XYZ file of C-alpha atoms in Angstrom:
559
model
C 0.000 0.000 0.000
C 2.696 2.097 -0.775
C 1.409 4.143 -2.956
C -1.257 5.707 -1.037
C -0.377 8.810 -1.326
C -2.658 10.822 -2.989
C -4.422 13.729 -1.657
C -8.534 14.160 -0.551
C -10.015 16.839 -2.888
C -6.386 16.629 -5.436
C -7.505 14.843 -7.865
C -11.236 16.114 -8.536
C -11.632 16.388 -12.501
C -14.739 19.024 -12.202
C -18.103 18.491 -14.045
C -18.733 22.134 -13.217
C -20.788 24.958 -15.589
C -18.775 28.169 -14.976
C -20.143 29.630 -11.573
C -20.142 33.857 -11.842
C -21.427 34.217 -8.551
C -20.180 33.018 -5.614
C -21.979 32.634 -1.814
C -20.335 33.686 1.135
C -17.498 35.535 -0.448
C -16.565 38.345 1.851
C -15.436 41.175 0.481
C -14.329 42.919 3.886
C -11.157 40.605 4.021
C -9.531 40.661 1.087
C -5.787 40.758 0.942
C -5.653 40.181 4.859
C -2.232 37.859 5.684
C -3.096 33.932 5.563
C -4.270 32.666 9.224
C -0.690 30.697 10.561
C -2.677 29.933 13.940
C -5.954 28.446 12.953
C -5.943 24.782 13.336
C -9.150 22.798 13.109
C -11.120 23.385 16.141
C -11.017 19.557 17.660
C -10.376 18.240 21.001
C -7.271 16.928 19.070
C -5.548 20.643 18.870
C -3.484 21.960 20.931
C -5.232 25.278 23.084
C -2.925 27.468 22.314
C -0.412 28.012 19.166
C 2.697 28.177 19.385
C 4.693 31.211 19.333
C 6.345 32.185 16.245
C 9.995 33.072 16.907
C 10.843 35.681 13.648
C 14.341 36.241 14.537
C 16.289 35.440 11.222
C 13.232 33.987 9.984
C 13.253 32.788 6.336
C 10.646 34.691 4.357
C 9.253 33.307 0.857
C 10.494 35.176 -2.045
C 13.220 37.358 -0.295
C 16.073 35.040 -1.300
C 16.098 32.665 -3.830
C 15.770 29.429 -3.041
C 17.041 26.321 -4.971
C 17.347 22.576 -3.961
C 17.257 19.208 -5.386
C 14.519 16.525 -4.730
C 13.834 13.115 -5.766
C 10.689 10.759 -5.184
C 11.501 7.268 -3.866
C 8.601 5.331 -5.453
C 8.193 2.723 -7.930
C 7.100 4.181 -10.771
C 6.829 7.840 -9.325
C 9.019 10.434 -10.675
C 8.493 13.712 -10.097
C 7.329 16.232 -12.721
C 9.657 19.019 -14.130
C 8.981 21.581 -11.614
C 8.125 24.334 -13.563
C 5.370 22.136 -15.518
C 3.553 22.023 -12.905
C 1.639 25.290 -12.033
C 2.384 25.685 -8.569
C 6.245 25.173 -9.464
C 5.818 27.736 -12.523
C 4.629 30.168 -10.395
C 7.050 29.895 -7.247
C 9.964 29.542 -10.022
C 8.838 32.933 -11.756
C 7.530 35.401 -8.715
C 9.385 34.120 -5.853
C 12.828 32.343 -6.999
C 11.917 28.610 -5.697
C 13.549 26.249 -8.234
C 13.449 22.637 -7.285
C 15.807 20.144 -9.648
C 13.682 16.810 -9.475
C 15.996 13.630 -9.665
C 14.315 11.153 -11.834
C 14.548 7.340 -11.181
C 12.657 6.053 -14.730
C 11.554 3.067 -12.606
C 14.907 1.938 -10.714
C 14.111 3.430 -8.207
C 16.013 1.169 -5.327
C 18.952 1.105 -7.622
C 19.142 4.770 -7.649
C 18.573 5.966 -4.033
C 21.005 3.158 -2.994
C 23.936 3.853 -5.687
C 23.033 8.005 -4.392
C 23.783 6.296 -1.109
C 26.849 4.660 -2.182
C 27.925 7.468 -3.769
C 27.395 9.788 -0.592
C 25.677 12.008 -3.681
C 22.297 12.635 -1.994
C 19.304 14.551 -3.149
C 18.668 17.371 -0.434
C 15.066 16.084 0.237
C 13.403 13.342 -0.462
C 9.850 11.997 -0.622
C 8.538 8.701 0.428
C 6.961 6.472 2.790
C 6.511 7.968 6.162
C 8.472 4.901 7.840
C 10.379 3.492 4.991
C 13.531 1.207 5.871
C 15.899 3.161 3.462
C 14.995 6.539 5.598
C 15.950 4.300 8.818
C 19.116 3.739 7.274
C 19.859 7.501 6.004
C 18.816 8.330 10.256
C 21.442 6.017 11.449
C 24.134 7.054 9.255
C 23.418 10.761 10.413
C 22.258 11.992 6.742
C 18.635 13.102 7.878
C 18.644 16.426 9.464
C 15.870 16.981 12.404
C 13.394 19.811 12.152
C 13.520 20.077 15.834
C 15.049 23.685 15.753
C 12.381 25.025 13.412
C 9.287 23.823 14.471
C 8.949 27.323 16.431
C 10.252 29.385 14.242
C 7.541 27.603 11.177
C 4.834 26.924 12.949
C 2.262 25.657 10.502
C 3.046 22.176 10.708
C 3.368 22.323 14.469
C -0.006 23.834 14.575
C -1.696 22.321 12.452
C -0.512 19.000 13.537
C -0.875 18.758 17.265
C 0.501 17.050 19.622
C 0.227 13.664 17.284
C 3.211 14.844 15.684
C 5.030 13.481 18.669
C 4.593 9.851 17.168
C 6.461 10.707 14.529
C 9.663 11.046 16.900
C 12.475 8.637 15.937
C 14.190 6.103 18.781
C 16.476 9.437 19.423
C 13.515 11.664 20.101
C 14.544 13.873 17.401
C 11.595 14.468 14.440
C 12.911 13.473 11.087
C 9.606 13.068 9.149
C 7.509 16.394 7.659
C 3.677 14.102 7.521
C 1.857 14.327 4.147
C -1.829 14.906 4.156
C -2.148 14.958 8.105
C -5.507 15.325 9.826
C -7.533 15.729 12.681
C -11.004 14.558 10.972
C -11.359 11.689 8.891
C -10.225 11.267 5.495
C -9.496 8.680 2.502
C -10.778 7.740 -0.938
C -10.953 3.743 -0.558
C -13.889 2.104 -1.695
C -15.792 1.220 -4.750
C -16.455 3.091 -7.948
C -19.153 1.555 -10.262
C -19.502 1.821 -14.249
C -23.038 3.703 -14.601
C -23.391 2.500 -17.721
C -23.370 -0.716 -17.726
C -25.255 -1.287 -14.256
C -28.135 0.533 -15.820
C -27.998 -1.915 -18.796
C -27.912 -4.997 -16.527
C -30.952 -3.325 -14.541
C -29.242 -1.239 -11.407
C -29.691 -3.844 -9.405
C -28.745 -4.105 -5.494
C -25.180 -3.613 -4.560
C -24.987 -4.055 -1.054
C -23.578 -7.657 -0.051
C -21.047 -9.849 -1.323
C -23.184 -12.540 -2.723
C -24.834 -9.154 -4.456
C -21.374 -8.201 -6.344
C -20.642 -11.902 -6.555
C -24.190 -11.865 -9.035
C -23.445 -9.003 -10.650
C -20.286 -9.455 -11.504
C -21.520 -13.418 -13.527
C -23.841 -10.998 -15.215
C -21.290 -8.897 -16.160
C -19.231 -11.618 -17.663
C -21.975 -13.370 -19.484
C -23.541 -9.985 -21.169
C -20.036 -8.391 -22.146
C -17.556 -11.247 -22.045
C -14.208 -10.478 -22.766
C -14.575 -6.852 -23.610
C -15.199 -5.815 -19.745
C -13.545 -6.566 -17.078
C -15.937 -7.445 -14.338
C -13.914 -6.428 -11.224
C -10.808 -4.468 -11.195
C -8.433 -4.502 -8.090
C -5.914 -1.769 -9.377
C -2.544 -3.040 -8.369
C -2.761 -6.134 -6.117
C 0.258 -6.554 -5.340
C 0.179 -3.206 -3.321
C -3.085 -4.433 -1.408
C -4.857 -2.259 -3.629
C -8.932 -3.439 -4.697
C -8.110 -6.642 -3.013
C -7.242 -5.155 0.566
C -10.517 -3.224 -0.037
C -12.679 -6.512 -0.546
C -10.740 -8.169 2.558
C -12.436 -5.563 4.577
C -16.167 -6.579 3.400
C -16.214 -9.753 5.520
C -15.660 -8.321 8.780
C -16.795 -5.448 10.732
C -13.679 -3.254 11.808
C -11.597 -5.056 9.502
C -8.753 -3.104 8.785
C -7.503 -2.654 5.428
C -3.958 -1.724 7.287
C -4.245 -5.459 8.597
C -2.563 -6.300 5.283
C 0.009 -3.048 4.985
C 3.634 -3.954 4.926
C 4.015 -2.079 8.374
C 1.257 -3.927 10.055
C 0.593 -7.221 8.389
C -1.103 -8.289 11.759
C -4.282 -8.749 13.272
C -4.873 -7.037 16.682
C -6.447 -9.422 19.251
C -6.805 -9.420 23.037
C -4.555 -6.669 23.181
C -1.950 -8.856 20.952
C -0.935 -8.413 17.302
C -1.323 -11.701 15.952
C -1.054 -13.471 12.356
C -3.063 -12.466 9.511
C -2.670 -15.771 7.662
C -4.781 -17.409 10.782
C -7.569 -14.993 10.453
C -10.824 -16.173 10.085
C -11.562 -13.316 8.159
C -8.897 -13.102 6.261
C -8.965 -16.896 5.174
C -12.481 -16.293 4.338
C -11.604 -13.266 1.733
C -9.594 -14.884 0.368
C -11.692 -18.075 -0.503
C -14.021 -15.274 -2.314
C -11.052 -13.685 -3.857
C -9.625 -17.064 -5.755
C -13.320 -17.765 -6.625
C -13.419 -14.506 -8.231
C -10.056 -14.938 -9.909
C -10.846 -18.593 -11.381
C -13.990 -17.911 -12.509
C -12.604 -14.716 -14.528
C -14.739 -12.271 -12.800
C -11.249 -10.164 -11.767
C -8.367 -9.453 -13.299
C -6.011 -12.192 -14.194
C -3.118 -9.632 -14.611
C -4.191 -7.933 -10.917
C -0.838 -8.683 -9.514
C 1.648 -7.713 -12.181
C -0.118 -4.959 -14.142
C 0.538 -1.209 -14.327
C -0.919 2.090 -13.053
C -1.092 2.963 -17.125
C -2.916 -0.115 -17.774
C -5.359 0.020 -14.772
C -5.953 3.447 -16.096
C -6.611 2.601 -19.300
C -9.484 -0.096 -18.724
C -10.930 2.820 -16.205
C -10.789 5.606 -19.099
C -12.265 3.421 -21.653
C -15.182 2.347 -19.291
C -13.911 -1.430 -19.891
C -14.588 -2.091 -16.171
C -17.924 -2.564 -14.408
C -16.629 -2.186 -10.782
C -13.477 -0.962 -10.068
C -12.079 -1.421 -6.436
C -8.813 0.618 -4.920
C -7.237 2.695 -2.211
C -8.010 5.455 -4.246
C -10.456 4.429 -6.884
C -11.353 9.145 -7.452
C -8.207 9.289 -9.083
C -8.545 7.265 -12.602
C -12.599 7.393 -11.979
C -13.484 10.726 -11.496
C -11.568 11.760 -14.898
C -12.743 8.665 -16.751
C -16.385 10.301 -15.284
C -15.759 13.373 -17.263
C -14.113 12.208 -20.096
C -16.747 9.615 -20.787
C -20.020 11.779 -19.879
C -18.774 14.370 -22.688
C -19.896 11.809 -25.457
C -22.598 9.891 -23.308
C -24.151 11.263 -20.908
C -25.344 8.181 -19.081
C -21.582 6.769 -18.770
C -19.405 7.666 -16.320
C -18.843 6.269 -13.124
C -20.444 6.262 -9.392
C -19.280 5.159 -6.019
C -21.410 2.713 -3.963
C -21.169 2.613 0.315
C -18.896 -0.427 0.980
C -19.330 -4.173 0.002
C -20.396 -5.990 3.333
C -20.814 -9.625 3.905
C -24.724 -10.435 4.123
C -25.641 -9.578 8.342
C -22.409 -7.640 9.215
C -23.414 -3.871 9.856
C -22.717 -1.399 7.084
C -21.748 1.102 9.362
C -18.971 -1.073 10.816
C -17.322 -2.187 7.003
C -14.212 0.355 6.467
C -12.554 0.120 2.956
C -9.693 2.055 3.725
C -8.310 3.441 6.599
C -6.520 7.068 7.298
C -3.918 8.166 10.824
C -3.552 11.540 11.486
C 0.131 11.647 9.949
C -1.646 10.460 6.607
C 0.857 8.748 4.228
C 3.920 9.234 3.328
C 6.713 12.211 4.441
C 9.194 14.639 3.185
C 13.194 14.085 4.635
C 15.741 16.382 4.473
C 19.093 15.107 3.901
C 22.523 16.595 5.516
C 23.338 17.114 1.652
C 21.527 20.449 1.485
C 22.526 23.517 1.959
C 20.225 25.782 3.874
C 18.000 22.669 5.325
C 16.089 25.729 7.410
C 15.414 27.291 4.502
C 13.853 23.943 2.836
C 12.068 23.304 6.151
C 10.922 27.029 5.931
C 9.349 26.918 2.542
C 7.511 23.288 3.259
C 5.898 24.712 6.336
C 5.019 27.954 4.073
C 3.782 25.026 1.518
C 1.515 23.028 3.936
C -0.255 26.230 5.385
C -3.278 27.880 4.548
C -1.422 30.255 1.788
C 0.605 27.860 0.464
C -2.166 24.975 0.348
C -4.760 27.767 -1.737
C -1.867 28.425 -4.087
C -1.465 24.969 -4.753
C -5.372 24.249 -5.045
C -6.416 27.356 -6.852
C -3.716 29.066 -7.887
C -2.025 32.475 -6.968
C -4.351 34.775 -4.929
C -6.503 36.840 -6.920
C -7.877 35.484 -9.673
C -10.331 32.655 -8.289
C -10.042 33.798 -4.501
C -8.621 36.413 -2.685
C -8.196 36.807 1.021
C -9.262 34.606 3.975
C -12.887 34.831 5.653
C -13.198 35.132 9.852
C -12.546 30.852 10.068
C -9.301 30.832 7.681
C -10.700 29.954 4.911
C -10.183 31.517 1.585
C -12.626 34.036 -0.020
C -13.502 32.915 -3.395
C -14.329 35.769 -5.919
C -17.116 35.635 -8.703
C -14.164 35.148 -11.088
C -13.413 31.708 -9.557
C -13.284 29.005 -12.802
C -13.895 25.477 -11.832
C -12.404 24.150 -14.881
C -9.201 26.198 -14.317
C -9.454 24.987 -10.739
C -9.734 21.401 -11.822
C -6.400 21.069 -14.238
C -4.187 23.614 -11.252
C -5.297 20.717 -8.749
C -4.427 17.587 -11.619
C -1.496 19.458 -12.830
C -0.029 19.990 -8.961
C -1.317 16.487 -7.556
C 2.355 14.949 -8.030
C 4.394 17.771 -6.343
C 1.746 18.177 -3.326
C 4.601 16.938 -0.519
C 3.643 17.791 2.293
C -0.461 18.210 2.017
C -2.405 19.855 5.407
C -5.860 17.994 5.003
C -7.152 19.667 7.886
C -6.963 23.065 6.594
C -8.110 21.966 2.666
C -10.348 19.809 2.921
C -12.620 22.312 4.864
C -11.804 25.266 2.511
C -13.065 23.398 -0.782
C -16.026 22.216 0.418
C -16.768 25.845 0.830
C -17.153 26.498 -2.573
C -18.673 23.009 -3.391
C -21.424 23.597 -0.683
C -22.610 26.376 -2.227
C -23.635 24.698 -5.465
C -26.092 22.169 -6.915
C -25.626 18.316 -6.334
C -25.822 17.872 -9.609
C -23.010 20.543 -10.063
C -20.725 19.513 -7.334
C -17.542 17.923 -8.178
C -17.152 14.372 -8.815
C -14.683 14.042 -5.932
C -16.092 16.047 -3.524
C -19.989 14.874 -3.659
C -18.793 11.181 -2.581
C -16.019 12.002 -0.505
C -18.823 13.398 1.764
C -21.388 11.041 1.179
C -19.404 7.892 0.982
C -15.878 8.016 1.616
C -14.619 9.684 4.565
C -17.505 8.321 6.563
C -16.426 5.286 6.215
C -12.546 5.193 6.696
C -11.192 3.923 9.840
C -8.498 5.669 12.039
C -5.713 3.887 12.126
C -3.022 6.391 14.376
C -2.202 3.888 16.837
C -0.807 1.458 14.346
C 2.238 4.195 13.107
C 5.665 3.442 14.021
C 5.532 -0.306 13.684
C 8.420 -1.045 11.383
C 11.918 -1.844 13.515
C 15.100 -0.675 12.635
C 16.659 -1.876 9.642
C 19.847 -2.898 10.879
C 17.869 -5.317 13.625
C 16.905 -8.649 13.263
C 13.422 -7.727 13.770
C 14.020 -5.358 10.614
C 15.736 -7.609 8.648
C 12.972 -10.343 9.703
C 10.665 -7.587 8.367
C 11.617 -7.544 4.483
C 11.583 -11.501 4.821
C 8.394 -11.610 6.183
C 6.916 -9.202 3.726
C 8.190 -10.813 0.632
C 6.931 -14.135 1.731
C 3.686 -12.362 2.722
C 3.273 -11.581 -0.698
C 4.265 -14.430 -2.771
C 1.577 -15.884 -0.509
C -1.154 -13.508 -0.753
C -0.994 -14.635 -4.626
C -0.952 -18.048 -4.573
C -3.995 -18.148 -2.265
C -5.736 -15.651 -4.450
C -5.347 -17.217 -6.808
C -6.393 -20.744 -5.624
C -8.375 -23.719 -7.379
C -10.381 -24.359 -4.499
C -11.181 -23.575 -1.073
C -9.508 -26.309 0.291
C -6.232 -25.253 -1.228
C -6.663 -21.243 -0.093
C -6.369 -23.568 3.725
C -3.524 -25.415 2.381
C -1.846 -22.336 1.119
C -2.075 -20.593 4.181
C -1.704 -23.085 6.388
C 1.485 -23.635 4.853
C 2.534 -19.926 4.332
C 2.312 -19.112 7.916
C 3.892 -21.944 9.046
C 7.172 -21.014 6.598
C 6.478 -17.025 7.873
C 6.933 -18.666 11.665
C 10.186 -20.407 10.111
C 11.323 -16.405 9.263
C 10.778 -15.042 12.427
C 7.302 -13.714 11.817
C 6.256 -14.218 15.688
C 8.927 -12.591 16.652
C 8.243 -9.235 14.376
C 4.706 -9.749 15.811
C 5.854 -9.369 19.590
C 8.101 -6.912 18.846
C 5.209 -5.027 16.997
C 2.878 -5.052 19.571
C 5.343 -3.507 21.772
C 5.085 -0.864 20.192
C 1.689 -0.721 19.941
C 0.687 -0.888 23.277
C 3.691 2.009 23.696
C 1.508 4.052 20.858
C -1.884 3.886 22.455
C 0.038 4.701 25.661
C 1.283 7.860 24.715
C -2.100 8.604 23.413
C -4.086 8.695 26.397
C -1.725 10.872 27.808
């Protein structure tokens, strides 16, 4: 699960008509400063903000500002900065070039020959507790952001006291959290072609044996040409980790993440390949997969080929960690020629008696996915640290979402938000938030989220964005918080770390073979079998260690 990274409201391809008039835009507070001390009013926040020390304080656009950066991802390179409009603007009015290292794919090659090499990038991007940033930390190439946190306090403020869990073993705080919250957030679920449930009758969706039916019909009307149920990229959890969760309530689609891959029980993490619920998703799964109702490629395909069945509306229900992304722009794209294709999203597959309220496709922590790192290699790390707290605040996050102040808002209203002006263009709006979804690094959910909902509020369902409309209705409702389960990935110079990246291998090698079963009796066999040769690795031992920390986690939390 990787590659859950995108942002909430990001990747919204509007459906809008060109809105002249806007509600609620104040006029009384245009051009007032951006609000630095206006977190989300939760129990979660701190009382009071912290006080800005502006002694020697970096300001945006007084200096330039230039540094290199480089996204450690398969299959993720950052865009040319100044493609992207957030980057073309920065790079033109306030001097903030970033060179982006490119990887074309090798990516493990090329952060460890930069490694090597001692020839590091001066940030980088990537998963909040990846191994290679553990290794960078003990080698002394990470710089802490300790000493700035006062002096840039948007992250600090906007992050609360929960940013204390992202301490390393030394105390020190190492990690700058992407799309952090206070209030629930996600995409995961289930996005349905429109289309072709109409043709087949729109009927109920609600249970497995439901989507089980549907998806026979789906193969015996269109064959070939559709593909019935599309996982996304299962070898990153994706669709697949989103169907585990149907067959029990609180199942956890983390249960399956890399940095989990556990089960909590009786105040115990304890082995996913013994779950009941697990074992029983899986019997559905290989059923699925036999019977050619999901993708036969699902664990070696592409993001480009996953999108390209989406686009082309060659998929009937379409299941991932972030199913918005390809569906809300195959939506528009496909709606301009036919007005009754496109795609909507359904409330969460649940096995027949669970309670739909207790099913969670995907699952969200306060620190959301992945981090930015800054590496001893730079220069001015404050003034890096300085411009991705200006980034993540409530100036830097409108800039990024609707572009430079003045054209579609201007100015902040009395709760932070931004005032949007009757010039605001929700197609323009659209391709700045598409165009800048791959350089968002270091994304303050709390303070977005809230401010484009604003605007959508004010319109007509039928003229709210794709993205938005079911991220209230559907989505975020029904994501579970998964905080307490940060932090869970040892050191990798331990034994429990290198027991880790056996484990997880295995896991996987396993999690096809039993998807893609011939029976019932063999998913047992398979599993039954896997964790026995995961025990053989150490896998208990990762487990106790894991729930360690845990317990430590939940701990600090109540304090």
């Amino acid at each position: 699960m990787s590659k859950m990274k995108k942002p909430l409201l990001v990747m919204a391809s509007a459906l809008l008509v060109l809105v002249t008039v806007m509600t609620g835009c104040t006029k009384s507070n245009e051009g007032s400063p951006p609000p630095t001390n206006n977190p989300p009013k939760t129990n979660e926040q701190p009382n009071e903000p912290p006080k800005e020390n502006t002694e020697d304080k970096w300001v945006l656009g007084e200096k330039p500002l230039q540094f290199s950066a480089y996204a450690h991802y398969q299959d993720t390179d950052f865009p040319k900065w100044e493609s992207t409009p957030i980057g073309k603007y920065l790079s033109e009015e306030k001097e903030v070039k970033i060179d982006m290292i490119k990887a074309a794919g090798a990516h493990t090659q090329k952060l460890s020959a930069m490694m090597a090499s001692d020839d590091l990038p001066d940030m980088i991007w990537t998963d909040r507790d990846h191994p290679d940033m553990d290794r960078l930390e003990k080698a002394g190439k990470l710089v802490p952001y300790d000493d700035y946190l006062d002096k840039y306090t948007n992250l600090k403020t906007w992050m609360g006291d929960d940013l204390n869990l992202l301490r390393s073993a030394d105390g020190k705080l190492y990690r700058f959290p992407n799309w952090y919250s206070s209030r629930p957030f996600g995409n995961a679920g289930y996005a349905v072609n429109k289309k072709i449930y109409e043709e087949l009758g729109s009927p109920k969706l609600e249970t497995t044996d439901d989507l089980y039916n549907y998806l026979v019909k789906v193969k015996e009307k269109y064959g070939d040409q559709v593909v019935p149920f599309e996982p996304h990229r299962a070898q990153e959890r994706q669709g697949l980790g989103v169907l585990y969760t149907a067959f029990g309530e609180g199942a956890s689609y983390t249960n399956l993440n890399a940095n989990l891959l556990a089960v909590p029980k009786d105040s115990k993490l304890t082995s996913l390949l013994t779950d009941p619920v697990f074992r029983e998703a899986q019997k559905y799964i290989s059923k699925l997969y036999r019977e050619k109702l999901i993708s036969q490629d699902a664990f070696n395909q592409t993001e480009d080929q996953v999108k390209e069945k989406v686009m082309t509306g060659r998929v009937a229900v379409y299941a991932s960690a972030n199913p918005t992304l390809f569906a809300s722009e195959a939506h528009k794209e496909l709606t301009k020629t036919d007005p009754n294709a496109g795609y909507f999203m359904i409330w969460p597959i649940r096995k027949e008696g669970l309670d739909k309220n207790k099913i969670y496709p995907g699952t969200y922590t306060s620190f959301g996915w992945n981090a930015a790192y800054i590496t001893t290699a730079a220069e001015d790390p404050e003034a890096i640290f300085a411009f991705l707290d200006w980034y993540t605040g409530p100036e830097g996050m409108n800039v990024q979402f609707f572009g430079p102040e003045g054209k579609n808002w201007k100015g902040f209203d009395e709760e932070g938000k931004p005032n949007f002006t009757e010039n605001y263009d929700p197609k323009e709006v659209a391709e700045i938030q598409t165009k800048n979804d791959k350089v968002m690094f270091v994304g303050n959910t709390s303070y977005i989220d809230p401010a484009k909902w604003k605007y959508m509020e004010s319109l007509p369902v039928e003229e709210q964005d794709w993205v938005a409309r079911y991220q209230q209705t559907i989505t975020w409702p029904t994501q579970l918080n998964v905080t307490e389960f940060t932090g869970l990935n040892p050191p990798t110079d331990s034994e429990e770390g290198i027991i880790r990246t056996s484990v997880d291998e295995l896991f996987l090698e396993i999690y096809a073979k039993s998807s893609m079963a011939a029976s019932d009796e063999e998913v047992d066999k398979i599993l039954d079998q896997g964790n026995k040769d995961l025990m053989d690795l150490g896998y208990d031992r990762l487990l106790e260690w894991r729930t360690v920390k845990w317990q430590e986690n939940l701990a600090k939390m109540q304090k």
